[in-house]
Structure formats: structure tokens, C-alpha cells
PDB file of C-alpha atoms in Angstrom:
ATOM      1  CA  GLU A1016    -152.892  -1.357 -20.887  1.00  0.00           C
ATOM      2  CA  GLN A1017    -154.916   1.578 -19.972  1.00  0.00           C
ATOM      3  CA  PRO A1018    -152.963   4.629 -18.813  1.00  0.00           C
ATOM      4  CA  GLY A1019    -153.000   5.660 -15.096  1.00  0.00           C
ATOM      5  CA  LEU A1020    -152.713   2.486 -13.185  1.00  0.00           C
ATOM      6  CA  GLY A1021    -149.213   0.943 -13.002  1.00  0.00           C
ATOM      7  CA  CYS A1022    -149.307  -2.713 -12.512  1.00  0.00           C
ATOM      8  CA  GLY A1023    -145.974  -3.026 -10.713  1.00  0.00           C
ATOM      9  CA  PRO A1024    -143.849  -6.135 -10.514  1.00  0.00           C
ATOM     10  CA  PRO A1025    -145.478  -9.354  -9.268  1.00  0.00           C
ATOM     11  CA  ALA A1026    -145.500  -9.877  -5.578  1.00  0.00           C
ATOM     12  CA  PRO A1027    -147.150 -12.154  -3.114  1.00  0.00           C
ATOM     13  CA  ALA A1028    -150.572 -11.153  -1.459  1.00  0.00           C
ATOM     14  CA  PRO A1029    -150.363 -10.331   2.289  1.00  0.00           C
ATOM     15  CA  GLY A1030    -151.986 -12.853   4.695  1.00  0.00           C
ATOM     16  CA  ILE A1031    -155.064 -11.901   6.416  1.00  0.00           C
ATOM     17  CA  TRP A1032    -155.419 -13.007  10.094  1.00  0.00           C
ATOM     18  CA  TRP A1033    -158.259 -15.403  11.163  1.00  0.00           C
ATOM     19  CA  THR A1034    -160.532 -14.481  13.911  1.00  0.00           C
ATOM     20  CA  ALA A1035    -161.299 -16.595  16.953  1.00  0.00           C
ATOM     21  CA  ALA A1036    -164.775 -17.408  18.035  1.00  0.00           C
ATOM     22  CA  PRO A1037    -166.406 -14.245  19.104  1.00  0.00           C
ATOM     23  CA  SER A1038    -166.057 -13.274  22.931  1.00  0.00           C
ATOM     24  CA  ALA A1039    -169.021 -13.018  25.054  1.00  0.00           C
ATOM     25  CA  PRO A1040    -171.504 -11.548  24.739  1.00  0.00           C
ATOM     26  CA  PRO A1041    -171.444 -11.847  20.806  1.00  0.00           C
ATOM     27  CA  VAL A1042    -172.685  -9.031  18.742  1.00  0.00           C
ATOM     28  CA  GLN A1043    -175.009  -9.895  15.805  1.00  0.00           C
ATOM     29  CA  VAL A1044    -174.088  -8.063  12.495  1.00  0.00           C
ATOM     30  CA  SER A1045    -176.168  -7.983   9.446  1.00  0.00           C
ATOM     31  CA  LEU A1046    -174.931  -6.900   6.078  1.00  0.00           C
ATOM     32  CA  LEU A1047    -176.173  -6.552   2.497  1.00  0.00           C
ATOM     33  CA  THR A1048    -174.229  -6.176  -0.769  1.00  0.00           C
ATOM     34  CA  TYR A1049    -176.331  -5.211  -3.902  1.00  0.00           C
ATOM     35  CA  ASN A1050    -175.243  -4.077  -7.413  1.00  0.00           C
ATOM     36  CA  LEU A1051    -178.249  -1.697  -8.123  1.00  0.00           C
ATOM     37  CA  ALA A1052    -177.882  -1.623 -11.953  1.00  0.00           C
ATOM     38  CA  TRP A1053    -178.434   1.990 -11.611  1.00  0.00           C
ATOM     39  CA  TRP A1054    -178.646   2.718 -15.320  1.00  0.00           C
ATOM     40  CA  GLN A1055    -181.192   0.010 -15.828  1.00  0.00           C
ATOM     41  CA  VAL A1056    -183.238   0.203 -12.646  1.00  0.00           C
ATOM     42  CA  PHE A1057    -183.073   3.946 -11.707  1.00  0.00           C
ATOM     43  CA  ASP A1058    -182.383   5.824 -14.931  1.00  0.00           C
ATOM     44  CA  ILE A1059    -184.473   3.374 -17.014  1.00  0.00           C
ATOM     45  CA  GLY A1060    -181.880   3.234 -19.675  1.00  0.00           C
ATOM     46  CA  ARG A1061    -181.476   6.928 -20.009  1.00  0.00           C
ATOM     47  CA  PRO A1062    -178.045   8.706 -20.067  1.00  0.00           C
ATOM     48  CA  GLY A1063    -176.907   9.342 -16.469  1.00  0.00           C
ATOM     49  CA  GLU A1064    -176.541  13.048 -17.045  1.00  0.00           C
ATOM     50  CA  PHE A1065    -180.352  13.434 -17.359  1.00  0.00           C
ATOM     51  CA  TYR A1066    -180.587  12.367 -13.612  1.00  0.00           C
ATOM     52  CA  PHE A1067    -183.909  10.613 -14.594  1.00  0.00           C
ATOM     53  CA  HIS A1068    -183.763   8.678 -11.192  1.00  0.00           C
ATOM     54  CA  LYS A1069    -184.811  11.893  -9.469  1.00  0.00           C
ATOM     55  CA  PHE A1070    -188.157  11.785 -11.064  1.00  0.00           C
ATOM     56  CA  THR A1071    -189.096   8.403  -9.515  1.00  0.00           C
ATOM     57  CA  GLU A1072    -190.684   7.957  -6.273  1.00  0.00           C
ATOM     58  CA  GLY A1073    -189.623   4.270  -5.895  1.00  0.00           C
ATOM     59  CA  ASN A1074    -188.837   1.040  -7.722  1.00  0.00           C
ATOM     60  CA  THR A1075    -188.348  -2.606  -7.012  1.00  0.00           C
ATOM     61  CA  ALA A1076    -184.718  -2.087  -5.860  1.00  0.00           C
ATOM     62  CA  MET A1077    -185.876   0.299  -3.213  1.00  0.00           C
ATOM     63  CA  THR A1078    -188.634  -2.073  -2.171  1.00  0.00           C
ATOM     64  CA  LEU A1079    -185.896  -4.829  -1.819  1.00  0.00           C
ATOM     65  CA  ILE A1080    -183.766  -2.665   0.336  1.00  0.00           C
ATOM     66  CA  LYS A1081    -186.620  -1.536   2.706  1.00  0.00           C
ATOM     67  CA  SER A1082    -187.771  -5.160   3.064  1.00  0.00           C
ATOM     68  CA  ALA A1083    -184.333  -6.267   3.906  1.00  0.00           C
ATOM     69  CA  VAL A1084    -183.875  -3.467   6.515  1.00  0.00           C
ATOM     70  CA  ALA A1085    -187.346  -4.397   7.993  1.00  0.00           C
ATOM     71  CA  SER A1086    -186.466  -8.051   8.151  1.00  0.00           C
ATOM     72  CA  LYS A1087    -182.903  -7.761   9.776  1.00  0.00           C
ATOM     73  CA  ALA A1088    -182.354  -4.092  10.738  1.00  0.00           C
ATOM     74  CA  LEU A1089    -179.210  -4.160   8.497  1.00  0.00           C
ATOM     75  CA  ASP A1090    -176.148  -2.826  10.141  1.00  0.00           C
ATOM     76  CA  VAL A1091    -174.095  -2.128   6.890  1.00  0.00           C
ATOM     77  CA  MET A1092    -175.080  -2.060   3.093  1.00  0.00           C
ATOM     78  CA  ALA A1093    -172.566  -2.062   0.349  1.00  0.00           C
ATOM     79  CA  PHE A1094    -173.932  -0.890  -3.087  1.00  0.00           C
ATOM     80  CA  GLN A1095    -172.357  -1.039  -6.541  1.00  0.00           C
ATOM     81  CA  GLU A1096    -173.538   0.965  -9.549  1.00  0.00           C
ATOM     82  CA  CYS A1097    -174.758   3.475  -6.948  1.00  0.00           C
ATOM     83  CA  ASN A1098    -174.899   7.065  -8.395  1.00  0.00           C
ATOM     84  CA  ASN A1099    -176.397   8.862  -5.355  1.00  0.00           C
ATOM     85  CA  VAL A1100    -176.574   7.181  -2.037  1.00  0.00           C
ATOM     86  CA  GLY A1101    -177.992  10.220  -0.218  1.00  0.00           C
ATOM     87  CA  TRP A1102    -180.941  10.315  -2.644  1.00  0.00           C
ATOM     88  CA  LEU A1103    -181.220   6.485  -2.322  1.00  0.00           C
ATOM     89  CA  LEU A1104    -181.493   6.481   1.549  1.00  0.00           C
ATOM     90  CA  GLN A1105    -183.874   9.559   1.456  1.00  0.00           C
ATOM     91  CA  LYS A1106    -186.235   8.114  -1.083  1.00  0.00           C
ATOM     92  CA  SER A1107    -186.118   4.712   0.740  1.00  0.00           C
ATOM     93  CA  GLY A1108    -187.137   6.315   3.955  1.00  0.00           C
ATOM     94  CA  LEU A1109    -183.812   5.395   5.540  1.00  0.00           C
ATOM     95  CA  ALA A1110    -181.870   8.639   5.710  1.00  0.00           C
ATOM     96  CA  GLY A1111    -182.695   9.149   9.327  1.00  0.00           C
ATOM     97  CA  ALA A1112    -181.485   5.732  10.254  1.00  0.00           C
ATOM     98  CA  TYR A1113    -178.199   5.355   8.053  1.00  0.00           C
ATOM     99  CA  THR A1114    -175.102   7.277   7.336  1.00  0.00           C
ATOM    100  CA  GLY A1115    -174.155   6.983   3.780  1.00  0.00           C
ATOM    101  CA  PHE A1116    -170.818   7.421   1.910  1.00  0.00           C
ATOM    102  CA  GLN A1117    -170.596   8.141  -1.780  1.00  0.00           C
ATOM    103  CA  GLY A1118    -167.504   6.547  -3.274  1.00  0.00           C
ATOM    104  CA  PHE A1119    -165.825   6.875  -6.740  1.00  0.00           C
ATOM    105  CA  GLU A1120    -166.973   4.854  -9.749  1.00  0.00           C
ATOM    106  CA  GLY A1121    -170.474   4.189  -8.217  1.00  0.00           C
ATOM    107  CA  THR A1122    -169.398   2.568  -4.959  1.00  0.00           C
ATOM    108  CA  CYS A1123    -171.400   3.295  -1.837  1.00  0.00           C
ATOM    109  CA  LEU A1124    -171.506   2.324   1.786  1.00  0.00           C
ATOM    110  CA  ALA A1125    -174.076   2.935   4.486  1.00  0.00           C
ATOM    111  CA  PHE A1126    -174.088   1.957   8.211  1.00  0.00           C
ATOM    112  CA  LYS A1127    -176.669   2.089  10.916  1.00  0.00           C
ATOM    113  CA  THR A1128    -176.075   5.282  12.637  1.00  0.00           C
ATOM    114  CA  ALA A1129    -177.800   4.422  16.097  1.00  0.00           C
ATOM    115  CA  ALA A1130    -175.731   1.200  16.388  1.00  0.00           C
ATOM    116  CA  TRP A1131    -172.307   2.091  15.098  1.00  0.00           C
ATOM    117  CA  THR A1132    -169.725   4.853  15.217  1.00  0.00           C
ATOM    118  CA  GLN A1133    -167.378   5.488  12.230  1.00  0.00           C
ATOM    119  CA  LEU A1134    -163.668   5.186  13.218  1.00  0.00           C
ATOM    120  CA  ALA A1135    -162.119   5.584   9.669  1.00  0.00           C
ATOM    121  CA  GLN A1136    -163.056   5.310   5.981  1.00  0.00           C
ATOM    122  CA  GLY A1137    -161.305   5.338   2.842  1.00  0.00           C
ATOM    123  CA  GLN A1138    -160.945   4.242  -0.764  1.00  0.00           C
ATOM    124  CA  ALA A1139    -158.509   3.517  -3.478  1.00  0.00           C
ATOM    125  CA  VAL A1140    -158.182   2.233  -7.074  1.00  0.00           C
ATOM    126  CA  VAL A1141    -157.446  -1.462  -7.006  1.00  0.00           C
ATOM    127  CA  ALA A1142    -157.999  -2.304 -10.856  1.00  0.00           C
ATOM    128  CA  GLU A1143    -159.001  -1.018 -14.021  1.00  0.00           C
ATOM    129  CA  ASP A1144    -161.041  -2.380 -16.932  1.00  0.00           C
ATOM    130  CA  THR A1145    -159.167  -3.447 -20.224  1.00  0.00           C
ATOM    131  CA  LYS A1146    -159.703  -1.976 -23.488  1.00  0.00           C
ATOM    132  CA  LEU A1147    -161.919  -4.903 -24.512  1.00  0.00           C
ATOM    133  CA  GLU A1148    -164.712  -3.589 -22.357  1.00  0.00           C
ATOM    134  CA  TYR A1149    -163.718  -0.221 -20.695  1.00  0.00           C
ATOM    135  CA  TRP A1150    -165.781   1.578 -18.367  1.00  0.00           C
ATOM    136  CA  GLY A1151    -163.229   2.933 -15.935  1.00  0.00           C
ATOM    137  CA  ARG A1152    -161.204   2.285 -12.631  1.00  0.00           C
ATOM    138  CA  ARG A1153    -162.297  -0.112 -10.051  1.00  0.00           C
ATOM    139  CA  MET A1154    -162.450   0.739  -6.384  1.00  0.00           C
ATOM    140  CA  GLY A1155    -162.048  -0.746  -2.873  1.00  0.00           C
ATOM    141  CA  MET A1156    -164.096   1.251  -0.439  1.00  0.00           C
ATOM    142  CA  TRP A1157    -163.924   0.592   3.250  1.00  0.00           C
ATOM    143  CA  LEU A1158    -165.200   1.533   6.632  1.00  0.00           C
ATOM    144  CA  ARG A1159    -164.002   0.760  10.354  1.00  0.00           C
ATOM    145  CA  LEU A1160    -166.820   0.813  12.710  1.00  0.00           C
ATOM    146  CA  LEU A1161    -167.162   0.633  16.416  1.00  0.00           C
ATOM    147  CA  HIS A1162    -170.297  -1.088  17.855  1.00  0.00           C
ATOM    148  CA  LYS A1163    -171.594   1.525  20.557  1.00  0.00           C
ATOM    149  CA  ALA A1164    -172.970  -0.904  23.039  1.00  0.00           C
ATOM    150  CA  SER A1165    -170.132  -3.471  23.196  1.00  0.00           C
ATOM    151  CA  GLY A1166    -167.109  -1.621  21.924  1.00  0.00           C
ATOM    152  CA  LYS A1167    -166.378  -4.325  19.338  1.00  0.00           C
ATOM    153  CA  THR A1168    -164.975  -3.082  16.051  1.00  0.00           C
ATOM    154  CA  VAL A1169    -165.556  -4.327  12.345  1.00  0.00           C
ATOM    155  CA  PHE A1170    -163.861  -3.664   9.090  1.00  0.00           C
ATOM    156  CA  VAL A1171    -166.011  -3.705   5.971  1.00  0.00           C
ATOM    157  CA  MET A1172    -164.898  -3.436   2.365  1.00  0.00           C
ATOM    158  CA  ASN A1173    -166.981  -2.842  -0.786  1.00  0.00           C
ATOM    159  CA  HIS A1174    -165.539  -3.760  -4.116  1.00  0.00           C
ATOM    160  CA  HIS A1175    -166.857  -3.531  -7.762  1.00  0.00           C
ATOM    161  CA  GLY A1176    -164.344  -5.639  -9.915  1.00  0.00           C
ATOM    162  CA  PRO A1177    -162.997  -5.113 -13.311  1.00  0.00           C
ATOM    163  CA  LEU A1178    -164.136  -6.025 -16.656  1.00  0.00           C
ATOM    164  CA  PRO A1179    -164.192  -8.139 -18.902  1.00  0.00           C
ATOM    165  CA  VAL A1180    -165.689 -10.625 -16.424  1.00  0.00           C
ATOM    166  CA  SER A1181    -163.101 -12.953 -14.788  1.00  0.00           C
ATOM    167  CA  SER A1182    -160.138 -11.107 -16.412  1.00  0.00           C
ATOM    168  CA  GLY A1183    -158.890  -9.362 -13.382  1.00  0.00           C
ATOM    169  CA  GLY A1184    -158.551  -6.129 -15.290  1.00  0.00           C
ATOM    170  CA  VAL A1185    -155.577  -4.529 -16.878  1.00  0.00           C
ATOM    171  CA  CYS A1186    -153.101  -5.939 -14.302  1.00  0.00           C
ATOM    172  CA  GLY A1187    -154.636  -9.415 -13.968  1.00  0.00           C
ATOM    173  CA  ALA A1188    -156.292 -11.128 -10.997  1.00  0.00           C
ATOM    174  CA  PRO A1189    -153.179 -11.569  -8.862  1.00  0.00           C
ATOM    175  CA  ALA A1190    -152.704  -7.758  -8.823  1.00  0.00           C
ATOM    176  CA  THR A1191    -156.329  -7.027  -8.034  1.00  0.00           C
ATOM    177  CA  VAL A1192    -156.395  -9.574  -5.221  1.00  0.00           C
ATOM    178  CA  ARG A1193    -153.010  -8.268  -3.753  1.00  0.00           C
ATOM    179  CA  ARG A1194    -154.347  -4.705  -3.774  1.00  0.00           C
ATOM    180  CA  LEU A1195    -157.654  -5.665  -2.099  1.00  0.00           C
ATOM    181  CA  LEU A1196    -155.839  -7.626   0.584  1.00  0.00           C
ATOM    182  CA  SER A1197    -153.198  -4.917   1.064  1.00  0.00           C
ATOM    183  CA  MET A1198    -155.894  -2.358   1.676  1.00  0.00           C
ATOM    184  CA  ILE A1199    -157.329  -4.526   4.455  1.00  0.00           C
ATOM    185  CA  THR A1200    -153.992  -5.114   6.126  1.00  0.00           C
ATOM    186  CA  ALA A1201    -153.081  -1.450   5.934  1.00  0.00           C
ATOM    187  CA  ASN A1202    -156.357  -0.130   7.397  1.00  0.00           C
ATOM    188  CA  ALA A1203    -157.864  -3.008   9.440  1.00  0.00           C
ATOM    189  CA  HIS A1204    -156.646  -3.734  12.979  1.00  0.00           C
ATOM    190  CA  SER A1205    -155.081  -7.004  13.426  1.00  0.00           C
ATOM    191  CA  GLY A1206    -157.563  -9.605  14.883  1.00  0.00           C
ATOM    192  CA  GLU A1207    -160.694  -7.675  14.021  1.00  0.00           C
ATOM    193  CA  PRO A1208    -163.446  -9.141  11.907  1.00  0.00           C
ATOM    194  CA  VAL A1209    -163.055  -8.388   8.081  1.00  0.00           C
ATOM    195  CA  ILE A1210    -165.934  -8.579   5.744  1.00  0.00           C
ATOM    196  CA  LEU A1211    -165.226  -8.164   1.905  1.00  0.00           C
ATOM    197  CA  MET A1212    -168.213  -7.921  -0.331  1.00  0.00           C
ATOM    198  CA  GLY A1213    -169.351  -6.770  -3.669  1.00  0.00           C
ATOM    199  CA  ASP A1214    -169.768  -7.503  -7.273  1.00  0.00           C
ATOM    200  CA  PHE A1215    -166.301  -8.786  -8.117  1.00  0.00           C
ATOM    201  CA  ASN A1216    -167.106  -9.237 -11.939  1.00  0.00           C
ATOM    202  CA  ALA A1217    -165.397 -12.683 -11.504  1.00  0.00           C
ATOM    203  CA  GLU A1218    -167.136 -15.985 -11.837  1.00  0.00           C
ATOM    204  CA  GLN A1219    -166.756 -18.755  -9.165  1.00  0.00           C
ATOM    205  CA  ALA A1220    -164.288 -20.522 -11.408  1.00  0.00           C
ATOM    206  CA  SER A1221    -162.093 -17.635 -12.079  1.00  0.00           C
ATOM    207  CA  GLN A1222    -158.560 -16.879 -10.757  1.00  0.00           C
ATOM    208  CA  THR A1223    -159.681 -13.797  -8.815  1.00  0.00           C
ATOM    209  CA  ILE A1224    -162.277 -16.017  -6.595  1.00  0.00           C
ATOM    210  CA  GLY A1225    -159.749 -18.709  -6.347  1.00  0.00           C
ATOM    211  CA  LEU A1226    -157.021 -16.465  -4.958  1.00  0.00           C
ATOM    212  CA  LEU A1227    -159.505 -14.789  -2.475  1.00  0.00           C
ATOM    213  CA  LYS A1228    -160.620 -18.072  -1.147  1.00  0.00           C
ATOM    214  CA  GLY A1229    -156.961 -18.754  -0.295  1.00  0.00           C
ATOM    215  CA  HIS A1230    -157.012 -15.869   2.129  1.00  0.00           C
ATOM    216  CA  LEU A1231    -160.645 -15.516   3.298  1.00  0.00           C
ATOM    217  CA  HIS A1232    -163.652 -17.754   3.742  1.00  0.00           C
ATOM    218  CA  SER A1233    -166.179 -17.662   1.014  1.00  0.00           C
ATOM    219  CA  VAL A1234    -169.362 -17.000   2.986  1.00  0.00           C
ATOM    220  CA  MET A1235    -171.832 -16.610   0.170  1.00  0.00           C
ATOM    221  CA  ALA A1236    -171.972 -16.312  -3.714  1.00  0.00           C
ATOM    222  CA  GLY A1237    -174.829 -15.337  -5.778  1.00  0.00           C
ATOM    223  CA  THR A1238    -176.179 -17.343  -8.755  1.00  0.00           C
ATOM    224  CA  MET A1239    -176.473 -14.699 -11.574  1.00  0.00           C
ATOM    225  CA  HIS A1240    -173.696 -14.439 -13.976  1.00  0.00           C
ATOM    226  CA  ASN A1241    -172.083 -17.577 -12.495  1.00  0.00           C
ATOM    227  CA  GLY A1242    -171.691 -16.094  -8.997  1.00  0.00           C
ATOM    228  CA  ILE A1243    -169.971 -12.776  -9.595  1.00  0.00           C
ATOM    229  CA  ASP A1244    -171.681 -11.329  -6.346  1.00  0.00           C
ATOM    230  CA  ASN A1245    -169.735 -12.466  -3.318  1.00  0.00           C
ATOM    231  CA  ILE A1246    -169.167 -12.059   0.463  1.00  0.00           C
ATOM    232  CA  PHE A1247    -165.892 -13.106   2.050  1.00  0.00           C
ATOM    233  CA  SER A1248    -164.735 -12.877   5.683  1.00  0.00           C
ATOM    234  CA  ASN A1249    -162.156 -13.971   8.096  1.00  0.00           C
ATOM    235  CA  VAL A1250    -164.670 -14.985  10.846  1.00  0.00           C
ATOM    236  CA  PRO A1251    -165.155 -18.656  11.722  1.00  0.00           C
ATOM    237  CA  PRO A1252    -167.797 -20.338   9.475  1.00  0.00           C
ATOM    238  CA  ALA A1253    -169.537 -21.260  12.738  1.00  0.00           C
ATOM    239  CA  SER A1254    -170.063 -17.527  13.428  1.00  0.00           C
ATOM    240  CA  VAL A1255    -172.289 -17.268  10.185  1.00  0.00           C
ATOM    241  CA  LEU A1256    -175.861 -17.351  11.616  1.00  0.00           C
ATOM    242  CA  GLY A1257    -177.697 -16.863   8.318  1.00  0.00           C
ATOM    243  CA  ARG A1258    -177.463 -16.247   4.533  1.00  0.00           C
ATOM    244  CA  ALA A1259    -180.124 -15.055   2.108  1.00  0.00           C
ATOM    245  CA  ASN A1260    -180.219 -14.515  -1.561  1.00  0.00           C
ATOM    246  CA  LEU A1261    -182.862 -11.825  -1.832  1.00  0.00           C
ATOM    247  CA  GLY A1262    -183.001 -11.762  -5.697  1.00  0.00           C
ATOM    248  CA  GLY A1263    -182.418  -9.051  -8.152  1.00  0.00           C
ATOM    249  CA  GLY A1264    -185.213  -6.525  -7.375  1.00  0.00           C
ATOM    250  CA  GLY A1265    -185.028  -5.442 -11.112  1.00  0.00           C
ATOM    251  CA  SER A1266    -181.304  -5.686 -11.221  1.00  0.00           C
ATOM    252  CA  ASP A1267    -179.395  -8.223 -13.166  1.00  0.00           C
ATOM    253  CA  HIS A1268    -177.339  -9.037  -9.946  1.00  0.00           C
ATOM    254  CA  ASP A1269    -178.115 -10.962  -6.619  1.00  0.00           C
ATOM    255  CA  ALA A1270    -178.692  -9.041  -3.414  1.00  0.00           C
ATOM    256  CA  LEU A1271    -176.939 -10.995  -0.815  1.00  0.00           C
ATOM    257  CA  MET A1272    -177.499 -10.737   2.987  1.00  0.00           C
ATOM    258  CA  VAL A1273    -175.319 -12.412   5.663  1.00  0.00           C
ATOM    259  CA  VAL A1274    -175.656 -12.328   9.385  1.00  0.00           C
ATOM    260  CA  PHE A1275    -172.570 -12.867  11.656  1.00  0.00           C
ATOM    261  CA  HIS A1276    -171.739 -13.206  15.397  1.00  0.00           C
ATOM    262  CA  VAL A1277    -168.557 -11.091  16.207  1.00  0.00           C
TER     263      VAL A1277
END
């Protein structure tokens, strides 16, 4: 076990409320989750301390993001392996339209400033890699947002899961899932839509994904690495208006986009 993250005794995961069909008029919310593979796509394999990404004027990942924004006017974007969200938004021509948050351990969130107001935001460690493949601690990063035109709220969480893949990290899958769900129940407001998305580093047959499916709807999973990129939610399946796998854009992960009515 790595130091610094106590596993604690086993405990049940908290239940998450299910939302009803959206009240009229429904609000359309578009979201993207994307592991940018920063070291590979932005730093081109060079050590991060060289900040090689600052010498590029663009790449295939930026093109994918800009195309997704142009097609769906994305409301929220969640990135993993994201070393500088401010620079990313600026170089993608999106800094004037989106508010970005740089989290710990390469997690980032951004929301469409003209449409939403930030109510609260936070992050916490939910897992840690094992010694077999140790890169660090793993975060849950969240935002509560208010839709300016309708007054409706949403809760969005970004997660980059622990290694080795499908292990659940030092404390195992039940502890990782319990921490994610506990963060939601502690910070979201009962009854509001919840979207949990990211690179979970857990295959579709893993205990992590199986446990999450017991508490949230599986809205979409990628195809790379046996489906480790995922989007979960508590909204009714009928409220999902569309799903799209946008491919890798140079990353070895799927960029996933979902459109909801809330």
C-alpha cells in the first residue's frame, strides 16, 4: 500500500437519487470527456518539465475539441491528462467562451461561460495507484452549475481512475467507487442531474464499472482499452438525446460526447 491514502474499513456506497423526466421546458446539455494523452499528443514524448506543448500552434486533439464545440456548442468539457487547461483553451480559440479549472493530477473541467454560472466546485483524492504501476493519486473533480436562462442546476464530476487498469488502485474498486459516490452525495443537491465522466482506467468487465452501474446509468463507454472511458448519469435513459464517439484525435483514448435533456 502506498503511503498517504488510508483505505479505511469496508463500508457500503451511498445511494444516488434518480431524477424524474425533466420539467418543461427541458434544457439541452452537451458534455465531452477526453483523455488528452498530453505527454504523447502535446509534449510529443518529451519530459513535461520542458513544456514542449507551448511551442506548438495546434494538433489533432485541439482540432477534435474545436470541431466538437462547433457541432454541439458544448456546455461542459472534462479532460484527463490535462496539464494546462488555460493554455489549451487559449490555443484552441475557446478562452473567451469557456471558464476552465485546472485540477490536481492532470484533471481539468471547463464550462460555457455565457450559458452557465458556477455555484460551487471542488476536488479530492479518491484513489491511488498501486506499486505495480505507480503514477500518483487519482482525483474526483466536480462543478455545480446554474443554467442562466432556466435556473436549472447540474452537477458534473470528472474522474481519472487508478492503475493498474481494473485494479481499483491501492484500496480496491469498492473503496474508489464509495469515495466517488460519497463526493456526489456530499456536494450535489438531492434531485438534481448528476453526470460522472472520465477515464476510469477500468474495463467494462471490471468490478469498478460493475459497482458504478448499480448506482448510476451507464450512458456511454468507449471502445479503446476495453471501454475505460465512460459517462454515467442519474437522468432517465429517455433523456439522452444523443451519443457520439469522436475518436482519439491522436490520443489513445476515446473522446465521448453526450447530449441530455434536463
